[in-house]
Coordinates of C-alpha atoms and ligand atoms in Angstrom, one line a residue:
M17 CA 24.5 -6.0 2.1
Q18 CA 21.0 -5.6 3.9
D19 CA 19.0 -7.9 2.0
W20 CA 17.6 -10.0 4.8
Y21 CA 14.1 -9.1 3.6
K22 CA 14.2 -10.8 0.2
N23 CA 13.2 -14.0 1.2
M24 CA 10.4 -12.5 3.5
S25 CA 6.9 -11.5 3.2
F26 CA 4.9 -8.8 5.3
Y27 CA 1.4 -8.5 6.3
Q28 CA 0.0 -4.8 6.7
I29 CA -1.8 -3.4 9.5
W30 CA -4.3 -0.7 9.4
I31 CA -4.7 -0.9 13.2
R32 CA -7.8 0.9 13.6
S33 CA -9.9 -1.8 11.9
F34 CA -7.5 -4.6 12.7
A35 CA -8.8 -6.1 16.0
D36 CA -10.1 -4.5 19.2
G37 CA -8.5 -5.7 22.5
N38 CA -10.1 -3.4 24.9
D39 CA -13.9 -3.6 23.3
D40 CA -14.4 0.3 22.8
G41 CA -15.0 -0.3 19.0
I42 CA -11.5 0.9 17.9
G43 CA -8.6 -1.7 16.7
D44 CA -5.7 -1.4 19.1
L45 CA -2.0 -2.9 19.9
L46 CA -3.9 -5.1 22.3
G47 CA -5.7 -6.4 19.5
V48 CA -2.5 -7.0 17.5
Y49 CA -1.0 -8.8 20.2
D50 CA -3.7 -11.1 20.6
K51 CA -3.4 -11.8 16.8
L52 CA 0.3 -12.5 16.4
T53 CA 0.0 -16.2 16.2
Y54 CA -2.6 -15.8 13.6
I55 CA -0.4 -13.5 11.6
K56 CA 2.4 -16.1 12.2
S57 CA 0.2 -18.8 11.0
L58 CA -0.1 -17.3 7.6
G59 CA 3.6 -17.9 7.1
V60 CA 4.6 -14.3 6.6
D61 CA 7.7 -13.0 8.3
G62 CA 6.9 -9.4 9.3
I63 CA 4.4 -6.7 9.8
W64 CA 4.2 -3.3 8.5
F65 CA 2.2 -1.0 10.7
C66 CA 0.5 2.0 9.2
P67 CA 0.9 5.0 11.4
I68 CA -0.1 4.2 14.8
Y69 CA 1.4 7.5 16.4
P70 CA -1.1 10.3 17.9
S71 CA -3.2 12.1 15.3
P72 CA -6.2 14.1 15.0
N73 CA -7.1 11.5 12.1
A74 CA -8.0 14.0 9.4
D75 CA -6.2 11.5 7.2
F76 CA -6.3 8.6 9.7
G77 CA -2.9 8.6 11.2
Y78 CA -1.0 10.1 8.1
D79 CA -1.4 13.5 9.6
I80 CA 0.9 12.8 13.0
S81 CA 0.9 15.2 15.8
D82 CA 3.7 13.2 17.9
Y83 CA 6.3 11.0 16.2
K84 CA 7.4 9.6 19.4
N85 CA 4.6 8.3 20.8
I86 CA 1.8 6.0 20.3
H87 CA -2.1 7.3 19.6
P88 CA -4.1 6.7 22.9
D89 CA -6.8 4.9 21.0
Y90 CA -4.1 2.2 20.2
G91 CA -2.1 1.9 23.6
T92 CA 1.0 3.2 25.0
L93 CA 4.6 3.0 24.2
S94 CA 5.0 0.1 26.6
D95 CA 2.0 -1.7 24.7
F96 CA 3.9 -1.5 21.4
K97 CA 6.9 -2.7 23.2
R98 CA 5.1 -5.7 24.2
V99 CA 4.0 -6.4 20.6
L100 CA 7.4 -5.6 19.2
N101 CA 9.1 -8.2 21.6
R102 CA 6.5 -10.8 21.0
A103 CA 6.8 -10.3 17.2
H104 CA 10.3 -10.8 17.6
E105 CA 10.2 -13.7 19.5
L106 CA 7.7 -15.3 17.1
G107 CA 10.5 -14.4 14.1
L108 CA 8.5 -11.5 13.0
K109 CA 10.0 -8.4 11.7
V110 CA 8.2 -5.3 12.6
I111 CA 8.5 -2.0 10.2
M112 CA 6.9 1.2 11.0
D113 CA 5.4 4.0 8.6
L114 CA 7.4 7.0 8.4
V115 CA 5.7 9.9 7.1
I116 CA 7.8 12.9 6.8
N117 CA 6.3 14.8 3.6
H118 CA 4.1 16.6 5.9
T119 CA 2.9 16.6 9.7
S120 CA -0.5 17.4 11.4
D121 CA -1.2 21.0 11.8
E122 CA -1.5 20.1 15.4
H123 CA 2.3 18.9 15.6
P124 CA 3.8 21.4 18.0
W125 CA 6.4 22.3 15.2
F126 CA 3.5 23.7 13.3
I127 CA 2.0 25.4 16.1
E128 CA 5.3 27.3 17.0
S129 CA 6.0 27.6 13.1
R130 CA 2.8 29.4 12.8
K131 CA 3.9 32.2 15.1
G132 CA 6.6 33.2 12.8
G133 CA 9.0 35.7 14.3
E134 CA 12.7 36.2 13.2
D135 CA 14.2 33.9 16.2
N136 CA 11.9 31.6 16.2
P137 CA 13.4 28.2 15.8
Y138 CA 10.5 26.5 14.0
K139 CA 9.9 29.5 11.9
D140 CA 11.3 27.5 8.5
Y141 CA 10.0 24.0 9.5
Y142 CA 7.1 24.3 6.8
I143 CA 6.9 25.9 3.4
W144 CA 5.4 29.6 3.9
R145 CA 5.2 32.1 1.3
D146 CA 3.5 35.6 1.0
G147 CA 0.6 35.8 -1.7
K148 CA 1.0 37.5 -4.9
G149 CA -1.3 40.4 -4.4
V150 CA -4.6 38.7 -4.0
K151 CA -3.1 35.6 -5.8
L152 CA -1.8 32.6 -4.2
P153 CA 1.8 31.9 -4.1
N154 CA 1.4 29.5 -7.2
N155 CA -1.3 27.4 -8.8
W156 CA -0.8 24.2 -7.3
E157 CA -3.8 22.1 -6.3
S158 CA -3.8 19.6 -3.3
F159 CA -4.6 16.0 -3.6
F160 CA -7.2 16.0 -1.1
E161 CA -8.6 19.5 -0.7
G162 CA -8.8 22.4 -2.9
K163 CA -5.9 24.5 -3.6
A164 CA -2.4 23.5 -1.9
W165 CA -1.9 26.8 -0.1
E166 CA -4.0 27.5 3.2
W167 CA -4.0 31.0 4.5
C168 CA -2.9 31.4 8.1
E169 CA -4.0 34.6 9.9
E170 CA -1.8 34.3 12.9
R171 CA 1.5 34.3 10.5
G172 CA 0.0 36.5 7.9
Q173 CA 1.3 34.1 5.2
Y174 CA 0.3 31.0 3.2
Y175 CA 1.5 27.4 3.9
L176 CA 1.8 24.7 1.4
H177 CA 0.0 21.4 1.9
I178 CA -0.1 18.7 -1.1
F179 CA -2.5 16.6 0.8
A180 CA -5.2 17.8 3.2
K181 CA -5.4 21.3 4.9
K182 CA -4.3 19.5 8.1
Q183 CA -1.3 18.0 6.5
P184 CA 1.4 20.9 6.0
D185 CA 4.4 19.9 4.0
L186 CA 7.5 20.1 6.1
N187 CA 10.2 22.1 4.5
M188 CA 13.1 19.5 4.1
D189 CA 15.2 22.0 2.5
N190 CA 16.1 23.1 6.2
P191 CA 18.6 21.0 7.8
A192 CA 17.0 21.2 11.0
V193 CA 14.2 19.4 9.8
R194 CA 16.3 16.5 8.3
E195 CA 17.9 16.3 11.7
E196 CA 14.4 15.7 13.3
I197 CA 13.6 12.9 10.9
K198 CA 16.8 11.2 11.6
S199 CA 16.0 11.5 15.5
I200 CA 12.7 10.1 14.8
M201 CA 14.2 7.2 12.9
R202 CA 16.9 6.6 15.4
F203 CA 14.1 6.7 18.3
W204 CA 12.2 3.6 16.7
L205 CA 15.4 1.9 15.5
D206 CA 16.9 2.0 19.0
M207 CA 13.8 0.5 20.2
G208 CA 14.3 -2.3 17.8
V209 CA 12.0 -1.8 15.0
D210 CA 13.6 -3.3 11.8
G211 CA 12.7 -0.7 9.0
F212 CA 10.2 1.8 7.6
R213 CA 7.7 2.2 4.9
E214 CA 8.3 5.8 3.9
D215 CA 5.1 7.6 3.0
V216 CA 5.2 9.6 -0.3
I217 CA 9.0 9.7 0.1
T218 CA 9.4 10.6 -3.4
Y219 CA 7.6 14.1 -3.0
I220 CA 9.7 15.5 0.0
S221 CA 12.0 17.8 -2.2
K222 CA 10.3 20.6 -3.8
H223 CA 11.7 22.8 -6.5
E224 CA 13.2 26.1 -5.1
Q225 CA 11.2 28.4 -6.8
L226 CA 7.7 26.8 -6.7
P227 CA 6.8 27.6 -10.1
D228 CA 3.1 27.3 -11.3
G229 CA 2.0 24.0 -12.4
I230 CA 0.3 23.0 -15.5
P231 CA -3.0 25.2 -15.7
F232 CA -6.5 23.5 -15.4
L233 CA -5.3 20.3 -14.6
P234 CA -6.7 19.0 -11.1
A235 CA -5.1 17.4 -8.2
I236 CA -1.6 16.8 -9.8
N237 CA -0.9 20.2 -11.8
G238 CA 2.0 20.9 -9.5
L239 CA 3.4 17.3 -9.4
P240 CA 6.5 18.0 -11.8
F241 CA 7.7 20.4 -9.1
Y242 CA 7.8 18.2 -6.2
K243 CA 7.9 14.6 -7.3
D244 CA 11.4 13.1 -7.6
G245 CA 12.6 16.6 -6.8
P246 CA 16.0 18.4 -7.1
N247 CA 17.5 17.3 -3.8
L248 CA 15.5 14.2 -3.2
L249 CA 18.6 11.8 -3.7
R250 CA 20.9 14.0 -1.3
Y251 CA 18.3 13.8 1.7
L252 CA 17.4 10.1 1.2
R253 CA 21.3 9.3 1.3
E254 CA 21.1 11.1 4.5
F255 CA 18.4 8.8 6.1
R256 CA 19.9 5.9 4.3
A257 CA 23.2 6.5 6.6
V258 CA 21.0 6.3 9.6
A259 CA 19.0 3.2 8.6
G260 CA 22.5 1.6 7.4
E261 CA 23.9 1.7 11.0
Y262 CA 20.8 -0.5 12.1
G263 CA 20.8 -2.7 9.1
A264 CA 17.0 -1.3 8.6
V265 CA 15.0 -2.0 5.4
Q266 CA 13.3 1.1 3.9
I267 CA 10.4 0.8 1.3
G268 CA 9.6 4.0 -0.4
E269 CA 6.1 4.5 -1.4
A270 CA 6.4 6.5 -4.6
P271 CA 3.2 7.2 -6.6
M272 CA 3.4 7.7 -10.4
T273 CA 7.3 7.2 -10.3
P274 CA 8.1 5.5 -13.5
V275 CA 10.4 2.5 -13.4
K276 CA 13.3 3.9 -15.1
T277 CA 13.1 6.7 -12.3
A278 CA 12.8 4.2 -9.9
L279 CA 15.8 2.5 -10.5
Q280 CA 18.0 5.6 -9.5
Y281 CA 16.8 4.9 -6.0
L282 CA 16.7 0.9 -6.0
R283 CA 19.8 0.2 -8.0
G284 CA 23.2 -1.0 -6.8
E285 CA 25.1 -1.2 -3.4
D286 CA 24.7 2.6 -2.8
R287 CA 20.9 2.4 -3.2
V288 CA 18.9 4.8 -1.0
L289 CA 15.7 2.7 -1.0
D290 CA 15.5 -1.2 -0.7
M291 CA 12.3 -1.4 -2.3
M292 CA 9.6 0.6 -3.8
I293 CA 5.6 0.9 -3.6
Q294 CA 4.7 1.7 -7.3
F295 CA 1.2 2.3 -8.4
D296 CA 1.3 0.8 -11.9
T297 CA -0.6 -2.5 -10.7
M298 CA -3.3 -0.5 -9.2
M299 CA -4.4 1.1 -12.5
A300 CA -5.7 -1.9 -14.2
D301 CA -9.2 -0.6 -14.3
C302 CA -8.4 3.1 -14.2
F303 CA -6.7 5.9 -15.3
F304 CA -4.2 7.6 -12.7
T305 CA -6.7 7.1 -9.9
E306 CA -9.7 4.8 -9.4
Y307 CA -12.0 7.7 -9.6
V308 CA -11.4 7.6 -13.2
H309 CA -12.6 4.1 -14.1
H310 CA -12.6 1.7 -17.1
P311 CA -13.2 -1.7 -17.5
F312 CA -10.7 -4.2 -16.1
S313 CA -7.8 -4.8 -18.6
L314 CA -5.8 -7.8 -17.9
R315 CA -3.3 -6.7 -20.7
K316 CA -2.7 -3.6 -18.9
L317 CA -2.3 -5.4 -15.4
K318 CA 0.3 -7.6 -17.2
R319 CA 2.0 -5.0 -18.7
A320 CA 2.6 -3.0 -15.2
F321 CA 3.4 -6.8 -13.7
S322 CA 6.1 -7.2 -16.3
R323 CA 7.5 -3.9 -16.6
W324 CA 8.7 -4.1 -13.0
Q325 CA 9.9 -7.6 -13.0
Y326 CA 12.1 -7.2 -16.3
A327 CA 13.4 -3.8 -15.2
L328 CA 14.4 -4.9 -11.8
D329 CA 15.4 -8.3 -12.3
G330 CA 19.2 -8.8 -11.4
V331 CA 19.6 -5.0 -10.3
A332 CA 17.0 -4.1 -7.9
W333 CA 14.2 -5.6 -5.8
N334 CA 10.4 -5.5 -6.1
A335 CA 7.9 -5.0 -3.3
L336 CA 4.7 -6.9 -4.7
Y337 CA 1.1 -6.2 -3.6
L338 CA -2.2 -6.3 -4.8
E339 CA -4.2 -4.5 -2.0
N340 CA -3.4 -1.9 0.5
H341 CA -5.3 0.9 2.6
D342 CA -5.2 3.3 -0.2
H343 CA -7.3 1.1 -2.9
P344 CA -10.5 -0.4 -3.1
R345 CA -10.2 -4.2 -2.5
V346 CA -9.0 -6.0 -5.7
I347 CA -11.3 -9.1 -5.6
D348 CA -14.2 -6.9 -6.6
R349 CA -12.1 -5.1 -9.4
Y350 CA -9.7 -7.7 -11.1
G351 CA -11.6 -10.9 -9.8
S352 CA -15.4 -11.6 -9.9
L353 CA -17.5 -11.8 -6.7
E354 CA -19.3 -14.6 -8.8
F355 CA -16.2 -16.5 -8.6
W356 CA -15.2 -15.2 -5.2
R357 CA -13.4 -18.3 -4.0
E358 CA -11.8 -18.9 -7.3
S359 CA -10.5 -15.6 -8.1
G360 CA -9.5 -14.6 -4.7
T361 CA -7.1 -17.6 -4.6
M362 CA -5.9 -17.0 -8.2
L363 CA -5.3 -13.1 -7.5
A364 CA -2.8 -14.6 -4.5
A365 CA -0.8 -16.7 -6.7
C366 CA -0.6 -14.3 -9.6
Y367 CA 1.4 -11.8 -7.8
L368 CA 3.0 -14.0 -4.5
F369 CA 5.1 -16.1 -7.0
Q370 CA 6.5 -13.2 -8.9
Q371 CA 10.0 -12.1 -7.9
G372 CA 10.0 -9.7 -5.0
T373 CA 8.9 -9.3 -1.4
P374 CA 5.0 -9.9 -1.2
F375 CA 3.0 -7.6 1.0
I376 CA -0.2 -8.9 2.2
Y377 CA -2.9 -6.3 3.4
Q378 CA -5.1 -7.4 6.4
G379 CA -8.3 -9.0 5.2
Q380 CA -7.0 -9.6 1.7
E381 CA -6.2 -13.2 2.8
L382 CA -9.8 -13.7 3.6
G383 CA -11.0 -12.4 0.3
M384 CA -12.7 -9.3 2.1
T385 CA -14.8 -7.2 -0.4
N386 CA -15.8 -3.6 -0.9
I387 CA -18.9 -1.8 0.5
A388 CA -21.3 0.6 -1.1
L389 CA -22.7 3.0 1.4
P390 CA -26.1 4.6 0.9
S391 CA -24.8 8.4 0.7
I392 CA -21.6 10.2 1.2
D393 CA -22.4 11.1 4.7
H394 CA -21.4 7.7 5.7
Y395 CA -18.1 7.9 4.3
L396 CA -15.0 9.2 6.2
D397 CA -12.0 9.2 3.9
V398 CA -10.9 12.6 3.3
A399 CA -10.2 11.8 -0.4
S400 CA -13.4 10.5 -1.2
V401 CA -15.5 13.2 0.6
N402 CA -13.5 15.6 -1.3
A403 CA -13.9 13.9 -4.7
Y404 CA -17.4 13.9 -4.3
H405 CA -17.8 17.5 -3.2
S406 CA -15.3 19.1 -5.5
F407 CA -13.8 17.0 -8.5
F408 CA -17.1 15.5 -9.5
R409 CA -19.7 18.0 -7.9
W410 CA -21.2 18.8 -11.4
E411 CA -22.2 15.0 -11.8
P412 CA -26.0 13.8 -10.4
V413 CA -25.8 12.4 -7.0
E414 CA -26.4 8.9 -8.2
K415 CA -23.4 8.9 -10.5
R416 CA -21.0 10.4 -7.9
L417 CA -22.0 7.8 -5.3
R418 CA -21.2 5.0 -7.8
R419 CA -17.8 6.4 -8.4
I420 CA -17.2 6.4 -4.8
H421 CA -18.4 3.0 -4.4
R422 CA -16.0 2.0 -7.1
S423 CA -12.9 4.2 -5.8
S424 CA -13.1 4.8 -1.9
R425 CA -10.0 4.1 0.2
D426 CA -12.9 3.2 3.0
S427 CA -14.0 0.1 1.3
A428 CA -10.6 -1.2 2.3
R429 CA -11.0 0.1 5.8
T430 CA -13.7 -1.9 7.3
P431 CA -13.3 -3.8 10.1
V432 CA -11.5 -7.3 9.8
Q433 CA -13.9 -10.2 9.7
W434 CA -12.8 -12.7 12.2
S435 CA -15.7 -14.5 13.1
G436 CA -19.5 -14.7 12.1
E437 CA -20.3 -13.7 15.7
E438 CA -21.7 -10.0 16.3
N439 CA -19.6 -7.3 14.6
A440 CA -17.7 -9.9 12.9
G441 CA -15.9 -10.8 16.1
F442 CA -14.2 -7.4 15.7
S443 CA -15.2 -5.9 18.9
T444 CA -18.2 -6.4 21.4
A445 CA -18.7 -2.7 21.3
E446 CA -20.2 -0.8 18.4
P447 CA -17.4 -0.7 15.7
W448 CA -16.1 2.7 14.9
F449 CA -16.9 1.9 11.2
Y450 CA -19.5 -0.1 9.1
V451 CA -18.6 -3.9 9.1
N452 CA -19.3 -5.4 5.5
P453 CA -22.7 -7.6 6.2
N454 CA -21.0 -10.5 4.4
Y455 CA -18.7 -11.5 7.5
R456 CA -21.3 -14.2 8.1
E457 CA -19.9 -16.1 5.2
I458 CA -16.5 -14.3 4.8
N459 CA -14.5 -14.6 7.9
A460 CA -11.3 -16.0 9.6
A461 CA -12.9 -18.6 11.5
A462 CA -14.9 -20.2 8.9
E463 CA -12.0 -20.1 6.4
D464 CA -9.6 -21.5 8.7
R465 CA -11.7 -24.8 9.0
D466 CA -12.0 -24.8 5.4
P467 CA -9.1 -26.6 3.7
N468 CA -10.4 -25.1 0.3
S469 CA -10.7 -21.2 1.8
I470 CA -8.7 -18.2 0.5
L471 CA -7.1 -18.2 3.8
N472 CA -5.6 -21.6 3.7
F473 CA -4.6 -20.9 0.1
Y474 CA -2.6 -18.0 1.2
R475 CA -0.9 -20.2 3.5
K476 CA 0.0 -22.8 0.9
C477 CA 1.2 -20.1 -1.3
L478 CA 3.6 -18.5 1.4
K479 CA 4.9 -22.2 2.3
L480 CA 5.4 -22.9 -1.4
R481 CA 7.3 -19.7 -1.8
K482 CA 9.6 -20.3 1.4
D483 CA 10.3 -23.9 0.1
C484 CA 11.1 -23.2 -3.2
P485 CA 14.2 -21.1 -4.3
T486 CA 12.9 -21.0 -8.0
L487 CA 10.1 -18.9 -6.7
L488 CA 12.5 -16.8 -4.5
W489 CA 15.5 -16.4 -6.8
G490 CA 14.6 -17.3 -10.2
S491 CA 14.4 -15.2 -13.1
Y492 CA 10.8 -14.2 -14.5
R493 CA 9.6 -14.5 -18.2
E494 CA 6.0 -13.7 -19.3
Y495 CA 4.5 -15.6 -22.1
R496 CA 1.2 -15.1 -24.0
W497 CA 1.1 -11.5 -23.2
H498 CA -1.4 -10.6 -25.7
S499 CA -3.7 -12.9 -24.3
G500 CA -6.8 -11.2 -23.1
W501 CA -7.7 -14.0 -20.4
L502 CA -4.4 -15.8 -19.3
Y503 CA -1.7 -14.4 -17.4
L504 CA 1.1 -17.0 -17.8
Y505 CA 4.7 -16.6 -16.4
E506 CA 7.9 -18.5 -15.8
R507 CA 10.2 -18.7 -12.8
Q508 CA 13.7 -20.2 -13.8
W509 CA 16.6 -20.9 -11.3
Q510 CA 19.5 -23.5 -11.7
G511 CA 17.7 -25.6 -14.3
E512 CA 14.6 -25.7 -12.4
R513 CA 11.4 -23.9 -14.4
I514 CA 7.8 -23.1 -12.9
L515 CA 5.2 -21.8 -14.9
V516 CA 2.3 -20.0 -12.9
S517 CA -0.7 -20.1 -15.2
C518 CA -3.6 -17.8 -14.2
S519 CA -7.1 -17.8 -15.5
F520 CA -8.9 -14.5 -15.8
S521 CA -11.9 -16.2 -17.5
K522 CA -15.5 -17.1 -16.1
R523 CA -15.4 -20.0 -18.4
Q524 CA -13.0 -22.9 -19.0
R525 CA -10.4 -22.5 -21.6
R526 CA -7.5 -24.0 -23.4
F527 CA -3.9 -22.9 -23.9
S528 CA -1.0 -24.5 -25.3
L529 CA 2.3 -24.8 -23.1
P530 CA 5.3 -22.6 -24.4
E531 CA 7.7 -24.5 -26.5
G532 CA 10.0 -26.7 -24.6
Y533 CA 7.4 -27.6 -22.0
A534 CA 6.2 -31.2 -22.1
A535 CA 2.7 -31.6 -20.4
E536 CA 3.6 -35.4 -19.5
Q537 CA 6.6 -34.2 -17.5
A538 CA 4.9 -31.6 -15.3
E539 CA 4.6 -31.8 -11.7
L540 CA 1.7 -29.9 -10.2
L541 CA 2.6 -27.9 -6.9
L542 CA -0.6 -25.9 -6.5
D543 CA -3.9 -25.8 -7.7
N544 CA -6.7 -23.5 -6.5
Y545 CA -9.4 -25.7 -7.2
P546 CA -10.3 -28.8 -4.6
A547 CA -8.2 -31.9 -4.7
E548 CA -11.1 -34.0 -5.3
Q549 CA -11.7 -32.1 -8.9
P550 CA -8.2 -32.5 -10.3
G551 CA -7.4 -30.2 -13.3
Q552 CA -5.5 -30.9 -16.4
V553 CA -2.3 -29.2 -17.8
G554 CA -3.2 -27.0 -20.6
T555 CA -6.9 -26.1 -19.8
L556 CA -7.9 -23.8 -17.2
R557 CA -11.5 -23.5 -15.2
P558 CA -12.8 -20.4 -14.4
Y559 CA -10.2 -18.6 -12.6
E560 CA -8.3 -21.4 -12.2
V561 CA -4.5 -21.4 -11.2
Q562 CA -2.1 -23.8 -11.7
V563 CA 1.6 -24.0 -10.7
L564 CA 3.5 -26.5 -12.4
R565 CA 7.2 -27.3 -12.0
W566 CA 9.9 -29.0 -14.6
K567 CA 12.9 -30.2 -13.3
Ligands
GLC606 C1 0.3 7.8 1.3 C2 -0.8 7.0 2.1 C3 -2.1 7.6 2.3 C4 -2.1 9.1 2.8 C5 -1.1 9.8 2.0 C6 -0.6 11.1 2.7 O1 -0.2 7.7 -0.1 O2 -0.6 5.8 2.0 O3 -3.0 6.8 2.9 O4 -3.3 9.4 2.7 O5 0.1 9.2 1.8 O6 0.0 10.9 3.5
CA607 CA1 -9.7 -0.6 21.4

């Protein structure tokens, strides 16, 4: 059983914006090293590093040009080993991002593959096809940049890219490619890392014929022919065997994989992934992607939470998250800036006490918020820039820009706000990206001193989780699922019951406890309002959360 991760929680680092250790304006491993005790102080048990490998940064690290090295902006392999060893000394696990659906077009494999030639060992490392007369090999669209096929003059063929043009898809059907992946895994596992977060792992096996997708559908029209593809389980089993030798954890990113399909990968002793990063909980204010927005729906969020909680209970294990580098910050979306502290703390409790292993994204614990830059030229994320110039090109500029403000991944990628000093204490040099001007109010130094801060609330939540077997192992049950303002769930274990009641309302409201719960016998474990303003069972103030125990 490789289930050491089940009572843990992880902190996610997107290094470029985390902390700058050598004052060149870019976050790096030295910066991470200096912040390890801060990370430890949160009460987490591990770190997930978004890609820190050499990369031309067409997609900020998700376009890798060397899998066995560190990006010079971030340091060297020996800097990484220092961080790894120190993290281990502090009792923190370290997991790496394994991005194997595609490489950078500047990876030596691609540079070789481009040359073609019968006895070129790299010839079939990628997915190359002839066009059909003047037509592309099929009608698939990419997520990030127009059609999914790009012409290569040198080879006289098209290559497939489901993401950006600079991210050619690997041909996983080629056994040599799979051996490369295993060798990459071994390289990091031999060094001592504890597992992998596996990028869009459910896309790696393409349908052999690459048939045309649904016509006129943008971005995802080819999805049925590469998501959860024909050989996926077989390939994942091969990778699992390697991870298994080391007892490493594997967390698969699976955009749009429904829970039923997820169970194929997650269930039982012979599972191929330990946890899955699902996207359902990110869709409570949008359809399929943040670009197609609708007002926040608590019912939709609750349905997403409960769907995964119920389906996995007892048979598989959840990865819990509310933020990462791919989605705008959640506090402005599911919470309220008007009740910034209250909603930031409530949102923490609303997911940290569910069953599963929580992930906390850098800055989330500070209640960092989104940005609205004055024009598209200020944005750097390939997905935002592309959405602006292609999918929504018919819309007026102001409307498009509003869309970007609501959806851009760049909003989650601003430098972490460490203090009220210049550049938010991230760097003494001009930071590589825009710093949110609210850093004077929202920053780690100020929040560290304030017992009622969002930061200190995260610490309390993580400690409570750790100390409380019911919150770790208990079953999950949702009450009042029809409520449009209250998220109420129970965890139950060995006769102990805990109720987590979360208000998503801007005014004070009352609710009745579920049957069998007596208010007089409740023990208050946690409340996000200051202790000087004690609450009342059955009443919730704006965005209040109460965690109550019955023994
Ligand atoms: C994943 C990553 C995202 C990246 C994409 C392509 O969704 O989290 O940042 O752009 O895969 O690699
Ligand atoms: Ca630096």
